[in-house]
Structure formats: C-alpha cells, structure tokens
Amino acid sequence: MVRKIEGPARIPVPGGKLIDEHIGRVNSGDEAVSIAHMTAPPGWEEPPQTPSFTEYTLVLRGSVIVEHDGGRTEVAAGQSVVTEPGERVRYSAGPEGAEYVAVCLPAFSPDSAGRD
C-alpha cells in the first residue's frame, strides 16, 4: 500500500541540532527503517554511543566528524559514511556546521542508540 508522508516530525534535542524525521518510529510508525534530515550548528557534538543499528549518512552541506574505535573520519558535503551496529561512535559537526540525511536500519530509537 502506498503511504504519503505529509511532512516530518521535529524531534527536539539539546545543543541546537534539528532532527526532522520523515520516516521512522515517531513520524510514520515504521520500525524497519528511519530517514531523517538533520541540521547541526558549528561545534555541535553528541555523547558517544554504541548503536544496535546500521546508520547510513549522506552529508549535504558542511561536514560531519565521526570518532570511532579506528580513529576519526571527517565526511564532507557530497560524501557518505556507514557505521555498523555495535561500533562505538561519536558524531559532531565541523566548523561550518552540517546538514545531512541519516538512514537507520532498523529504525532509530533512543534505546537502540546505546548512548553512554
């Protein structure tokens, strides 16, 4: 069955980051996948986490920095990064901030994020 999603649900988070979930547990009730458009100000960072989902991130503007067990990866506009379940990661925005789309399989939930 075709389902049209009229618009995203804004999910409030601290630090000035905006999360607009288009598809996922909050906005559409989907548990298999979540798709969110995110905007983070310069210098934004979140606590380390060990998620139980795969996250695919496409950076549209600025840069996203991913700290992980293997080091630090900076992902610029036009680039993508994939993080695997069970890997400890920490996301932050570069000096120009970041605009990006995140796809999580299965869908993101606060419990599955595994935040420290």
GROMACS .gro file of C-alpha atoms in nm, residues 22-104:
model
   83
   22HIS     CA    1   1.040   1.181   0.773
   23ILE     CA    2   1.009   0.806   0.819
   24GLY     CA    3   1.057   0.617   1.144
   25ARG     CA    4   0.909   0.523   1.476
   26VAL     CA    5   0.796   0.877   1.568
   27ASN     CA    6   0.655   1.015   1.243
   28SER     CA    7   0.527   0.717   1.046
   29GLY     CA    8   0.534   0.425   1.289
   30ASP     CA    9   0.794   0.239   1.082
   31GLU     CA   10   1.028   0.019   1.285
   32ALA     CA   11   1.228  -0.127   0.995
   33VAL     CA   12   1.390   0.199   0.880
   34SER     CA   13   1.419   0.563   0.978
   35ILE     CA   14   1.506   0.852   0.747
   36ALA     CA   15   1.580   1.192   0.898
   37HIS     CA   16   1.705   1.527   0.773
   38MET     CA   17   1.938   1.685   1.026
   39THR     CA   18   2.093   2.027   1.069
   40ALA     CA   19   2.366   2.085   1.327
   41PRO     CA   20   2.534   2.416   1.415
   42PRO     CA   21   2.912   2.463   1.410
   43GLY     CA   22   3.076   2.284   1.702
   44TRP     CA   23   2.773   2.066   1.783
   45GLU     CA   24   2.862   1.728   1.932
   46GLU     CA   25   2.678   1.440   2.089
   47PRO     CA   26   2.782   1.187   2.352
   48PRO     CA   27   2.946   0.861   2.243
   49GLN     CA   28   2.708   0.582   2.156
   50THR     CA   29   2.715   0.215   2.058
   51PRO     CA   30   2.404   0.176   1.842
   52SER     CA   31   2.238  -0.153   1.757
   53PHE     CA   32   2.153  -0.033   1.404
   54THR     CA   33   2.344   0.040   1.084
   55GLU     CA   34   2.350   0.411   1.005
   56TYR     CA   35   2.399   0.549   0.655
   57THR     CA   36   2.478   0.922   0.649
   58LEU     CA   37   2.483   1.146   0.341
   59VAL     CA   38   2.631   1.491   0.406
   60LEU     CA   39   2.461   1.768   0.208
   61ARG     CA   40   2.641   2.075   0.348
   62GLY     CA   41   2.935   2.136   0.581
   63SER     CA   42   3.092   1.831   0.742
   64VAL     CA   43   3.020   1.558   0.993
   65ILE     CA   44   3.302   1.419   1.207
   66VAL     CA   45   3.276   1.060   1.325
   67GLU     CA   46   3.505   0.948   1.606
   68HIS     CA   47   3.527   0.567   1.623
   69ASP     CA   48   3.750   0.288   1.750
   70GLY     CA   49   3.960   0.311   1.432
   71GLY     CA   50   4.020   0.686   1.462
   72ARG     CA   51   3.845   0.995   1.331
   73THR     CA   52   3.673   1.034   0.994
   74GLU     CA   53   3.565   1.370   0.853
   75VAL     CA   54   3.284   1.343   0.598
   76ALA     CA   55   3.236   1.647   0.371
   77ALA     CA   56   2.941   1.760   0.161
   78GLY     CA   57   2.878   1.509  -0.117
   79GLN     CA   58   3.035   1.224   0.079
   80SER     CA   59   2.876   0.945   0.283
   81VAL     CA   60   2.969   0.726   0.577
   82VAL     CA   61   2.834   0.395   0.706
   83THR     CA   62   2.860   0.291   1.071
   84GLU     CA   63   2.790  -0.066   1.177
   85PRO     CA   64   2.591  -0.192   1.477
   86GLY     CA   65   2.797  -0.247   1.791
   87GLU     CA   66   3.066   0.005   1.692
   88ARG     CA   67   3.123   0.287   1.941
   89VAL     CA   68   3.090   0.621   1.759
   90ARG     CA   69   3.063   0.988   1.842
   91TYR     CA   70   2.925   1.241   1.594
   92SER     CA   71   3.000   1.613   1.575
   93ALA     CA   72   2.965   1.896   1.323
   94GLY     CA   73   3.259   2.066   1.156
   95PRO     CA   74   3.341   2.438   1.176
   96GLU     CA   75   3.069   2.529   0.920
   97GLY     CA   76   2.806   2.310   1.082
   98ALA     CA   77   2.641   2.025   0.895
   99GLU     CA   78   2.328   1.938   0.704
  100TYR     CA   79   2.280   1.570   0.638
  101VAL     CA   80   2.040   1.282   0.589
  102ALA     CA   81   2.063   0.978   0.816
  103VAL     CA   82   1.909   0.640   0.735
  104CYS     CA   83   1.900   0.381   1.014
   0.00000   0.00000   0.00000
